[in-house]
Amino acid sequence: MATDSPFPEDAAAVTDTAPDGIPPDSLPTGLPPDGLPPDGLPPDGLPLDGLPAGLTPGLPPDLSPDKIQSFCESNPTQMPCASLPGLYQYRINLPANAIFLTLFCLSLIWFCVVLARNRRGALFTLAMVAGLLCEIFGYANRIINFDNQWSVLPFALQFSLITLGPTCMAAGIYMCLSRIVSAVGIDNSRIPGDYYTKFFVPCDIMALLLQAIGGAVTATSVIGGRSPDTGNRILIFGLVLQILTLAGFIGAATDFSIRTYRRRKRLGRAAFSHHPAFVRLRSTMRFRGFVGALALATLCIFCRSVFHLAELSEGITGPIFGNQGLFIFFEGVLIVIAAFALNVMNPILTAPELFPGGGFALWKKEAAPPPVIVHKVVDWNDKV
């Protein structure tokens, strides 16, 4: 509505109607009363389905909001599809994803080279390789999505594969604790050494299967244009199981460390295994470095899993999922640290005594080592 002002500019300034008679209060936040910014594009972060009919530039006027994704997937370079983040809620950082892809490839190559040269620790290496392959193909699909962030298939694949990668790596970590217990001293553990692998590895496999099923259901739902809520709930259940397994593993390792420390103060060297190979191994810096690297990798995977659970609890449209900085740190940086920590301090190189022979058995019972002392030390405090 205009006033009878003698100044034309004042009359234009008080015009309070938008194009096509749309009142200003019906426009989304961020749009001026005259409809769109000077460049004719909606503000950053504004969903297309939030625009009133007729104000979405470059799209067919009869296109319903639920078909915008399929239209933009087929026409990613058409405006405004090219200027919007698509399925990710952000523009993919190509250099960061390329760096992660390269680092995971280098880590994979090194694990394979070490296995080929030493021919031991096969199951540990297999678990790490499986996790790294998931990461590699996951980041490769993110790079594919860079040119078309509306493409559903690469989006679904990267989501599922990057979810599974750390879970596979965790299985390799679990295989190492029982061997460390044997090297340090089985009497320091509350449970038989081989029970660590028998318990934690099956739990991790169950978590892996649940996440794989949940990822597959989510991927097919996204590809089919259906709600991913069912697959998301399965994924969350698998992640909860993984976090509980990791927490139990950390608790068991911490308890073993505390008991070993206390028994060493009371019994001295008698608290440790007297197998000559293990005595030499425990005296080396490489063994201590391996234990430290294993602890670091476990902590990194645990923190990443907690983040991923928080991310999924809000769904793929939540604010955490749409924060690329958090993704780069928790899904990228932490997992790279975990992988390279076990690359540098690979137990096949730093603790080969823990992997006699081929090392294919998950919980093969080793023959009892020849005793060095002829009497048994009884710690009555452990009986209390």
Tab-separated table of C-alpha atoms in Angstrom:
chain	number	residue	atom	x	y	z
A	1	MET	CA	0.000	0.000	0.000
A	2	ALA	CA	1.457	3.393	-1.010
A	3	THR	CA	0.888	6.801	0.628
A	4	ASP	CA	0.221	10.144	-1.031
A	5	SER	CA	3.745	11.393	-0.347
A	6	PRO	CA	5.003	14.217	-2.580
A	7	PHE	CA	8.329	12.438	-2.866
A	8	PRO	CA	8.340	9.430	-5.247
A	9	GLU	CA	11.212	7.771	-3.392
A	10	ASP	CA	9.231	7.760	-0.167
A	11	ALA	CA	6.292	6.147	-1.915
A	12	ALA	CA	8.552	3.355	-3.227
A	13	ALA	CA	10.097	2.849	0.212
A	14	VAL	CA	6.796	2.061	1.874
A	15	THR	CA	5.632	-0.482	-0.702
A	16	ASP	CA	4.769	-3.522	1.432
A	17	THR	CA	3.734	-6.116	-1.143
A	18	ALA	CA	5.946	-8.788	-2.706
A	19	PRO	CA	5.744	-10.047	-6.292
A	20	ASP	CA	2.496	-11.694	-7.306
A	21	GLY	CA	0.735	-10.226	-4.323
A	22	ILE	CA	2.592	-12.341	-1.725
A	23	PRO	CA	2.614	-10.478	1.631
A	24	PRO	CA	6.088	-9.984	3.156
A	25	ASP	CA	5.263	-11.910	6.332
A	26	SER	CA	4.789	-15.127	4.279
A	27	LEU	CA	8.370	-15.085	2.974
A	28	PRO	CA	11.011	-17.277	4.670
A	29	THR	CA	13.450	-15.584	7.022
A	30	GLY	CA	16.305	-14.016	5.107
A	31	LEU	CA	14.322	-12.920	2.043
A	32	PRO	CA	13.739	-9.190	1.503
A	33	PRO	CA	10.200	-7.927	0.778
A	34	ASP	CA	10.860	-7.817	-2.949
A	35	GLY	CA	11.271	-11.609	-3.079
A	36	LEU	CA	14.895	-12.730	-3.634
A	37	PRO	CA	18.397	-11.304	-3.241
A	38	PRO	CA	19.914	-9.446	-6.236
A	39	ASP	CA	21.523	-12.613	-7.570
A	40	GLY	CA	18.125	-14.317	-7.777
A	41	LEU	CA	19.163	-17.222	-5.501
A	42	PRO	CA	17.808	-18.151	-2.083
A	43	PRO	CA	20.046	-17.489	0.936
A	44	ASP	CA	22.553	-20.178	2.007
A	45	GLY	CA	20.985	-22.944	4.033
A	46	LEU	CA	17.421	-22.149	2.952
A	47	PRO	CA	15.632	-25.344	1.782
A	48	LEU	CA	13.942	-25.127	-1.563
A	49	ASP	CA	10.687	-26.422	-0.177
A	50	GLY	CA	10.617	-23.415	2.160
A	51	LEU	CA	10.149	-21.010	-0.737
A	52	PRO	CA	6.637	-19.913	-1.739
A	53	ALA	CA	5.353	-21.107	-5.081
A	54	GLY	CA	6.843	-19.176	-7.947
A	55	LEU	CA	9.938	-17.969	-6.036
A	56	THR	CA	12.224	-20.959	-6.728
A	57	PRO	CA	14.369	-19.787	-9.651
A	58	GLY	CA	15.423	-22.208	-12.344
A	59	LEU	CA	13.001	-24.981	-11.359
A	60	PRO	CA	9.810	-25.899	-13.177
A	61	PRO	CA	6.950	-24.010	-11.490
A	62	ASP	CA	4.855	-27.183	-11.199
A	63	LEU	CA	7.638	-29.197	-9.463
A	64	SER	CA	6.528	-30.415	-6.030
A	65	PRO	CA	8.995	-30.170	-3.103
A	66	ASP	CA	9.290	-33.960	-2.749
A	67	LYS	CA	10.589	-34.219	-6.331
A	68	ILE	CA	13.206	-31.488	-6.078
A	69	GLN	CA	15.914	-33.991	-5.060
A	70	SER	CA	15.370	-36.226	-8.096
A	71	PHE	CA	15.261	-33.190	-10.377
A	72	CYS	CA	18.536	-31.827	-8.993
A	73	GLU	CA	20.181	-35.264	-9.166
A	74	SER	CA	19.485	-35.281	-12.909
A	75	ASN	CA	20.324	-31.578	-13.333
A	76	PRO	CA	23.075	-30.849	-10.780
A	77	THR	CA	24.548	-27.952	-12.774
A	78	GLN	CA	21.241	-26.144	-13.214
A	79	MET	CA	20.577	-23.245	-10.883
A	80	PRO	CA	19.756	-23.261	-8.071
A	81	CYS	CA	20.716	-26.954	-7.657
A	82	ALA	CA	24.402	-26.176	-8.226
A	83	SER	CA	24.430	-23.571	-5.450
A	84	LEU	CA	22.771	-25.750	-2.782
A	85	PRO	CA	24.466	-28.388	-0.556
A	86	GLY	CA	22.184	-31.227	-1.622
A	87	LEU	CA	22.103	-34.322	0.594
A	88	TYR	CA	25.025	-33.296	2.809
A	89	GLN	CA	23.832	-29.925	4.160
A	90	TYR	CA	27.306	-28.585	3.282
A	91	ARG	CA	29.662	-28.357	0.329
A	92	ILE	CA	32.060	-31.327	0.442
A	93	ASN	CA	35.644	-30.322	1.273
A	94	LEU	CA	37.434	-32.016	-1.615
A	95	PRO	CA	41.064	-31.532	-0.410
A	96	ALA	CA	40.302	-32.954	3.052
A	97	ASN	CA	38.551	-36.019	1.636
A	98	ALA	CA	41.342	-36.588	-0.894
A	99	ILE	CA	43.927	-36.436	1.911
A	100	PHE	CA	42.014	-38.984	3.991
A	101	LEU	CA	41.654	-41.271	0.974
A	102	THR	CA	45.401	-41.099	0.309
A	103	LEU	CA	46.349	-41.727	3.945
A	104	PHE	CA	44.059	-44.735	4.249
A	105	CYS	CA	45.491	-46.171	1.016
A	106	LEU	CA	49.039	-45.782	2.365
A	107	SER	CA	48.036	-47.421	5.643
A	108	LEU	CA	46.446	-50.343	3.775
A	109	ILE	CA	49.556	-50.862	1.649
A	110	TRP	CA	51.802	-50.901	4.710
A	111	PHE	CA	49.686	-53.483	6.556
A	112	CYS	CA	49.730	-55.733	3.469
A	113	VAL	CA	53.500	-55.362	3.014
A	114	VAL	CA	54.167	-56.249	6.662
A	115	LEU	CA	51.943	-59.327	6.435
A	116	ALA	CA	53.548	-60.475	3.168
A	117	ARG	CA	57.079	-60.119	4.548
A	118	ASN	CA	56.477	-61.698	7.959
A	119	ARG	CA	53.668	-64.226	7.312
A	120	ARG	CA	52.187	-63.919	10.795
A	121	GLY	CA	49.390	-62.003	12.490
A	122	ALA	CA	47.063	-62.690	9.569
A	123	LEU	CA	43.771	-62.213	11.424
A	124	PHE	CA	44.894	-58.957	13.005
A	125	THR	CA	45.950	-57.676	9.589
A	126	LEU	CA	42.741	-58.934	7.963
A	127	ALA	CA	40.623	-56.949	10.431
A	128	MET	CA	42.648	-53.789	9.827
A	129	VAL	CA	42.550	-54.254	6.043
A	130	ALA	CA	38.770	-54.744	6.091
A	131	GLY	CA	38.327	-51.534	8.056
A	132	LEU	CA	40.663	-49.587	5.788
A	133	LEU	CA	38.905	-50.834	2.652
A	134	CYS	CA	35.610	-49.557	4.059
A	135	GLU	CA	37.216	-46.173	4.712
A	136	ILE	CA	38.829	-46.047	1.257
A	137	PHE	CA	35.643	-46.827	-0.662
A	138	GLY	CA	33.658	-44.559	1.644
A	139	TYR	CA	35.847	-41.529	0.958
A	140	ALA	CA	36.031	-42.412	-2.732
A	141	ASN	CA	32.240	-42.143	-2.885
A	142	ARG	CA	32.356	-38.799	-1.085
A	143	ILE	CA	34.749	-37.535	-3.754
A	144	ILE	CA	32.391	-38.856	-6.443
A	145	ASN	CA	29.601	-36.902	-4.740
A	146	PHE	CA	31.597	-33.675	-4.980
A	147	ASP	CA	30.458	-33.049	-8.558
A	148	ASN	CA	26.863	-34.003	-7.808
A	149	GLN	CA	25.901	-33.749	-4.146
A	150	TRP	CA	22.341	-34.756	-5.063
A	151	SER	CA	23.396	-38.244	-6.216
A	152	VAL	CA	21.854	-40.749	-3.812
A	153	LEU	CA	23.895	-43.918	-4.470
A	154	PRO	CA	27.366	-42.522	-3.592
A	155	PHE	CA	25.831	-40.765	-0.588
A	156	ALA	CA	24.294	-44.001	0.718
A	157	LEU	CA	27.480	-46.008	0.099
A	158	GLN	CA	29.802	-43.555	1.834
A	159	PHE	CA	27.434	-43.358	4.790
A	160	SER	CA	27.364	-47.147	5.251
A	161	LEU	CA	31.052	-47.839	4.572
A	162	ILE	CA	32.470	-45.110	6.806
A	163	THR	CA	30.179	-46.388	9.554
A	164	LEU	CA	31.592	-49.935	9.283
A	165	GLY	CA	35.307	-49.118	8.976
A	166	PRO	CA	36.180	-48.459	12.652
A	167	THR	CA	34.140	-51.471	13.785
A	168	CYS	CA	36.333	-53.787	11.702
A	169	MET	CA	39.481	-52.160	13.099
A	170	ALA	CA	38.204	-52.685	16.643
A	171	ALA	CA	38.115	-56.453	16.029
A	172	GLY	CA	41.851	-56.385	15.282
A	173	ILE	CA	42.492	-54.506	18.515
A	174	TYR	CA	40.509	-57.047	20.547
A	175	MET	CA	42.694	-59.877	19.240
A	176	CYS	CA	45.782	-58.305	20.795
A	177	LEU	CA	44.746	-58.090	24.459
A	178	SER	CA	44.768	-61.836	25.144
A	179	ARG	CA	48.284	-62.034	23.710
A	180	ILE	CA	49.445	-59.132	25.874
A	181	VAL	CA	47.985	-60.875	28.934
A	182	SER	CA	49.983	-64.013	28.101
A	183	ALA	CA	53.186	-62.015	27.671
A	184	VAL	CA	52.799	-60.087	30.919
A	185	GLY	CA	51.387	-62.824	33.130
A	186	ILE	CA	48.100	-64.702	33.065
A	187	ASP	CA	47.916	-64.721	36.869
A	188	ASN	CA	47.361	-60.958	36.788
A	189	SER	CA	44.075	-61.387	34.936
A	190	ARG	CA	40.721	-62.126	36.517
A	191	ILE	CA	39.744	-64.337	33.582
A	192	PRO	CA	41.684	-66.770	31.363
A	193	GLY	CA	43.620	-64.933	28.678
A	194	ASP	CA	41.854	-66.488	25.684
A	195	TYR	CA	38.453	-65.397	27.030
A	196	TYR	CA	39.186	-61.809	26.027
A	197	THR	CA	39.133	-62.756	22.367
A	198	LYS	CA	36.281	-65.228	22.781
A	199	PHE	CA	34.049	-62.555	24.288
A	200	PHE	CA	34.974	-59.257	22.649
A	201	VAL	CA	35.416	-60.435	19.046
A	202	PRO	CA	31.938	-62.070	18.797
A	203	CYS	CA	30.386	-58.946	20.360
A	204	ASP	CA	32.173	-56.807	17.787
A	205	ILE	CA	31.028	-59.083	14.963
A	206	MET	CA	27.436	-58.779	16.192
A	207	ALA	CA	27.772	-54.985	16.302
A	208	LEU	CA	29.272	-55.076	12.814
A	209	LEU	CA	26.379	-57.143	11.449
A	210	LEU	CA	23.783	-54.837	13.000
A	211	GLN	CA	25.501	-51.782	11.563
A	212	ALA	CA	25.821	-53.462	8.168
A	213	ILE	CA	22.116	-54.341	8.155
A	214	GLY	CA	21.158	-50.891	9.384
A	215	GLY	CA	23.390	-49.241	6.807
A	216	ALA	CA	21.919	-51.363	4.014
A	217	VAL	CA	18.344	-50.600	5.082
A	218	THR	CA	19.151	-46.895	5.363
A	219	ALA	CA	20.852	-46.873	1.965
A	220	THR	CA	17.986	-48.625	0.189
A	221	SER	CA	15.486	-46.318	1.894
A	222	VAL	CA	17.352	-43.207	0.794
A	223	ILE	CA	17.732	-44.538	-2.749
A	224	GLY	CA	14.042	-45.425	-2.867
A	225	GLY	CA	12.976	-42.056	-1.495
A	226	ARG	CA	11.578	-43.576	1.716
A	227	SER	CA	12.163	-42.606	5.332
A	228	PRO	CA	15.498	-43.957	6.684
A	229	ASP	CA	14.203	-44.138	10.272
A	230	THR	CA	14.048	-47.954	10.444
A	231	GLY	CA	17.610	-48.427	9.231
A	232	ASN	CA	18.742	-45.598	11.471
A	233	ARG	CA	17.319	-47.341	14.546
A	234	ILE	CA	19.134	-50.581	13.651
A	235	LEU	CA	22.339	-48.601	13.170
A	236	ILE	CA	21.928	-46.970	16.567
A	237	PHE	CA	21.421	-50.362	18.222
A	238	GLY	CA	24.594	-51.667	16.572
A	239	LEU	CA	26.537	-48.578	17.636
A	240	VAL	CA	25.331	-48.916	21.229
A	241	LEU	CA	26.550	-52.522	21.249
A	242	GLN	CA	29.891	-51.422	19.798
A	243	ILE	CA	30.306	-48.681	22.414
A	244	LEU	CA	29.432	-51.087	25.233
A	245	THR	CA	31.928	-53.607	23.850
A	246	LEU	CA	34.645	-50.957	23.614
A	247	ALA	CA	33.854	-49.729	27.127
A	248	GLY	CA	34.043	-53.294	28.441
A	249	PHE	CA	37.348	-53.819	26.640
A	250	ILE	CA	38.784	-50.604	28.091
A	251	GLY	CA	37.568	-51.628	31.540
A	252	ALA	CA	39.083	-55.118	31.257
A	253	ALA	CA	42.422	-53.743	30.041
A	254	THR	CA	42.463	-51.138	32.819
A	255	ASP	CA	41.660	-53.756	35.460
A	256	PHE	CA	44.449	-55.988	34.160
A	257	SER	CA	46.912	-53.085	34.279
A	258	ILE	CA	45.962	-52.167	37.854
A	259	ARG	CA	46.196	-55.766	39.070
A	260	THR	CA	49.573	-56.178	37.373
A	261	TYR	CA	50.886	-53.007	39.019
A	262	ARG	CA	49.700	-54.063	42.481
A	263	ARG	CA	51.049	-57.611	42.190
A	264	ARG	CA	54.391	-56.298	40.965
A	265	LYS	CA	54.686	-54.119	44.076
A	266	ARG	CA	54.029	-57.149	46.317
A	267	LEU	CA	55.772	-59.920	44.398
A	268	GLY	CA	58.338	-58.216	42.209
A	269	ARG	CA	59.387	-60.192	39.148
A	270	ALA	CA	57.401	-63.205	40.316
A	271	ALA	CA	54.235	-61.388	39.188
A	272	PHE	CA	55.245	-61.718	35.528
A	273	SER	CA	55.507	-64.526	33.013
A	274	HIS	CA	58.958	-66.136	33.064
A	275	HIS	CA	58.919	-67.414	29.520
A	276	PRO	CA	62.333	-66.302	28.148
A	277	ALA	CA	60.836	-64.816	24.987
A	278	PHE	CA	58.300	-62.815	26.975
A	279	VAL	CA	60.940	-61.645	29.453
A	280	ARG	CA	62.985	-60.223	26.579
A	281	LEU	CA	59.901	-58.736	24.934
A	282	ARG	CA	58.749	-56.870	28.051
A	283	SER	CA	62.164	-55.229	28.428
A	284	THR	CA	62.012	-53.564	24.998
A	285	MET	CA	60.758	-50.081	24.156
A	286	ARG	CA	59.036	-51.453	21.059
A	287	PHE	CA	56.665	-53.539	23.194
A	288	ARG	CA	55.809	-50.561	25.378
A	289	GLY	CA	55.285	-48.480	22.258
A	290	PHE	CA	52.911	-51.094	20.866
A	291	VAL	CA	50.852	-51.139	24.083
A	292	GLY	CA	50.675	-47.334	23.994
A	293	ALA	CA	49.643	-47.332	20.322
A	294	LEU	CA	46.955	-49.927	21.042
A	295	ALA	CA	45.574	-47.763	23.854
A	296	LEU	CA	45.617	-44.669	21.615
A	297	ALA	CA	43.832	-46.465	18.761
A	298	THR	CA	41.201	-47.818	21.156
A	299	LEU	CA	40.531	-44.361	22.588
A	300	CYS	CA	40.246	-42.817	19.103
A	301	ILE	CA	37.736	-45.430	17.925
A	302	PHE	CA	35.746	-45.099	21.149
A	303	CYS	CA	35.476	-41.295	20.815
A	304	ARG	CA	34.490	-41.634	17.168
A	305	SER	CA	31.785	-44.186	18.031
A	306	VAL	CA	30.281	-41.909	20.689
A	307	PHE	CA	30.207	-39.065	18.154
A	308	HIS	CA	28.587	-41.253	15.506
A	309	LEU	CA	25.913	-42.342	17.978
A	310	ALA	CA	25.115	-38.705	18.777
A	311	GLU	CA	25.062	-37.968	15.051
A	312	LEU	CA	22.622	-40.758	14.237
A	313	SER	CA	20.380	-39.988	17.200
A	314	GLU	CA	19.420	-36.754	15.411
A	315	GLY	CA	19.077	-38.389	11.993
A	316	ILE	CA	20.733	-37.478	8.718
A	317	THR	CA	18.962	-34.125	8.706
A	318	GLY	CA	20.209	-33.122	12.168
A	319	PRO	CA	22.707	-30.344	12.927
A	320	ILE	CA	25.556	-32.720	13.858
A	321	PHE	CA	25.262	-34.569	10.551
A	322	GLY	CA	25.382	-31.223	8.779
A	323	ASN	CA	28.582	-30.075	10.528
A	324	GLN	CA	31.482	-30.929	8.224
A	325	GLY	CA	34.115	-29.824	10.753
A	326	LEU	CA	32.929	-32.417	13.275
A	327	PHE	CA	32.850	-35.086	10.570
A	328	ILE	CA	36.414	-34.321	9.474
A	329	PHE	CA	37.752	-34.544	13.034
A	330	PHE	CA	35.854	-37.528	14.442
A	331	GLU	CA	35.427	-39.663	11.304
A	332	GLY	CA	38.637	-38.618	9.559
A	333	VAL	CA	41.391	-37.400	11.871
A	334	LEU	CA	40.731	-39.806	14.757
A	335	ILE	CA	40.542	-42.883	12.529
A	336	VAL	CA	43.702	-41.847	10.653
A	337	ILE	CA	45.482	-41.554	14.023
A	338	ALA	CA	44.220	-45.009	15.045
A	339	ALA	CA	45.323	-46.604	11.766
A	340	PHE	CA	48.764	-44.990	11.670
A	341	ALA	CA	49.418	-45.684	15.353
A	342	LEU	CA	49.034	-49.391	14.578
A	343	ASN	CA	51.020	-48.936	11.354
A	344	VAL	CA	54.020	-47.450	13.128
A	345	MET	CA	53.822	-49.821	16.106
A	346	ASN	CA	52.489	-52.813	14.195
A	347	PRO	CA	52.534	-55.753	16.649
A	348	ILE	CA	53.833	-58.053	13.927
A	349	LEU	CA	57.014	-55.934	13.940
A	350	THR	CA	57.147	-54.650	17.508
A	351	ALA	CA	55.940	-57.806	19.278
A	352	PRO	CA	56.465	-60.769	16.931
A	353	GLU	CA	56.673	-63.064	19.965
A	354	LEU	CA	52.917	-62.572	20.368
A	355	PHE	CA	52.236	-64.085	16.934
A	356	PRO	CA	54.048	-67.430	16.729
A	357	GLY	CA	53.678	-69.326	13.467
A	358	GLY	CA	51.005	-68.199	11.047
A	359	GLY	CA	48.829	-66.561	13.660
A	360	PHE	CA	45.570	-67.595	11.955
A	361	ALA	CA	43.862	-68.982	15.047
A	362	LEU	CA	41.570	-66.650	16.941
A	363	TRP	CA	42.112	-68.269	20.322
A	364	LYS	CA	44.537	-71.092	19.763
A	365	LYS	CA	45.831	-72.443	23.058
A	366	GLU	CA	49.606	-72.319	23.129
A	367	ALA	CA	51.628	-75.008	24.817
A	368	ALA	CA	52.635	-74.072	28.345
A	369	PRO	CA	56.081	-72.425	28.312
A	370	PRO	CA	58.904	-74.184	30.139
A	371	PRO	CA	59.041	-72.853	33.701
A	372	VAL	CA	62.088	-70.990	34.906
A	373	ILE	CA	61.205	-71.167	38.604
A	374	VAL	CA	60.422	-74.463	40.291
A	375	HIS	CA	58.072	-73.189	42.991
A	376	LYS	CA	54.671	-71.577	42.667
A	377	VAL	CA	54.232	-68.149	44.196
A	378	VAL	CA	50.884	-67.816	45.928
A	379	ASP	CA	49.508	-64.322	46.421
A	380	TRP	CA	46.992	-64.702	49.229
A	381	ASN	CA	45.680	-61.188	48.608
A	382	ASP	CA	44.204	-62.464	45.337
A	383	LYS	CA	42.251	-65.082	47.291
A	384	VAL	CA	40.422	-62.481	49.348
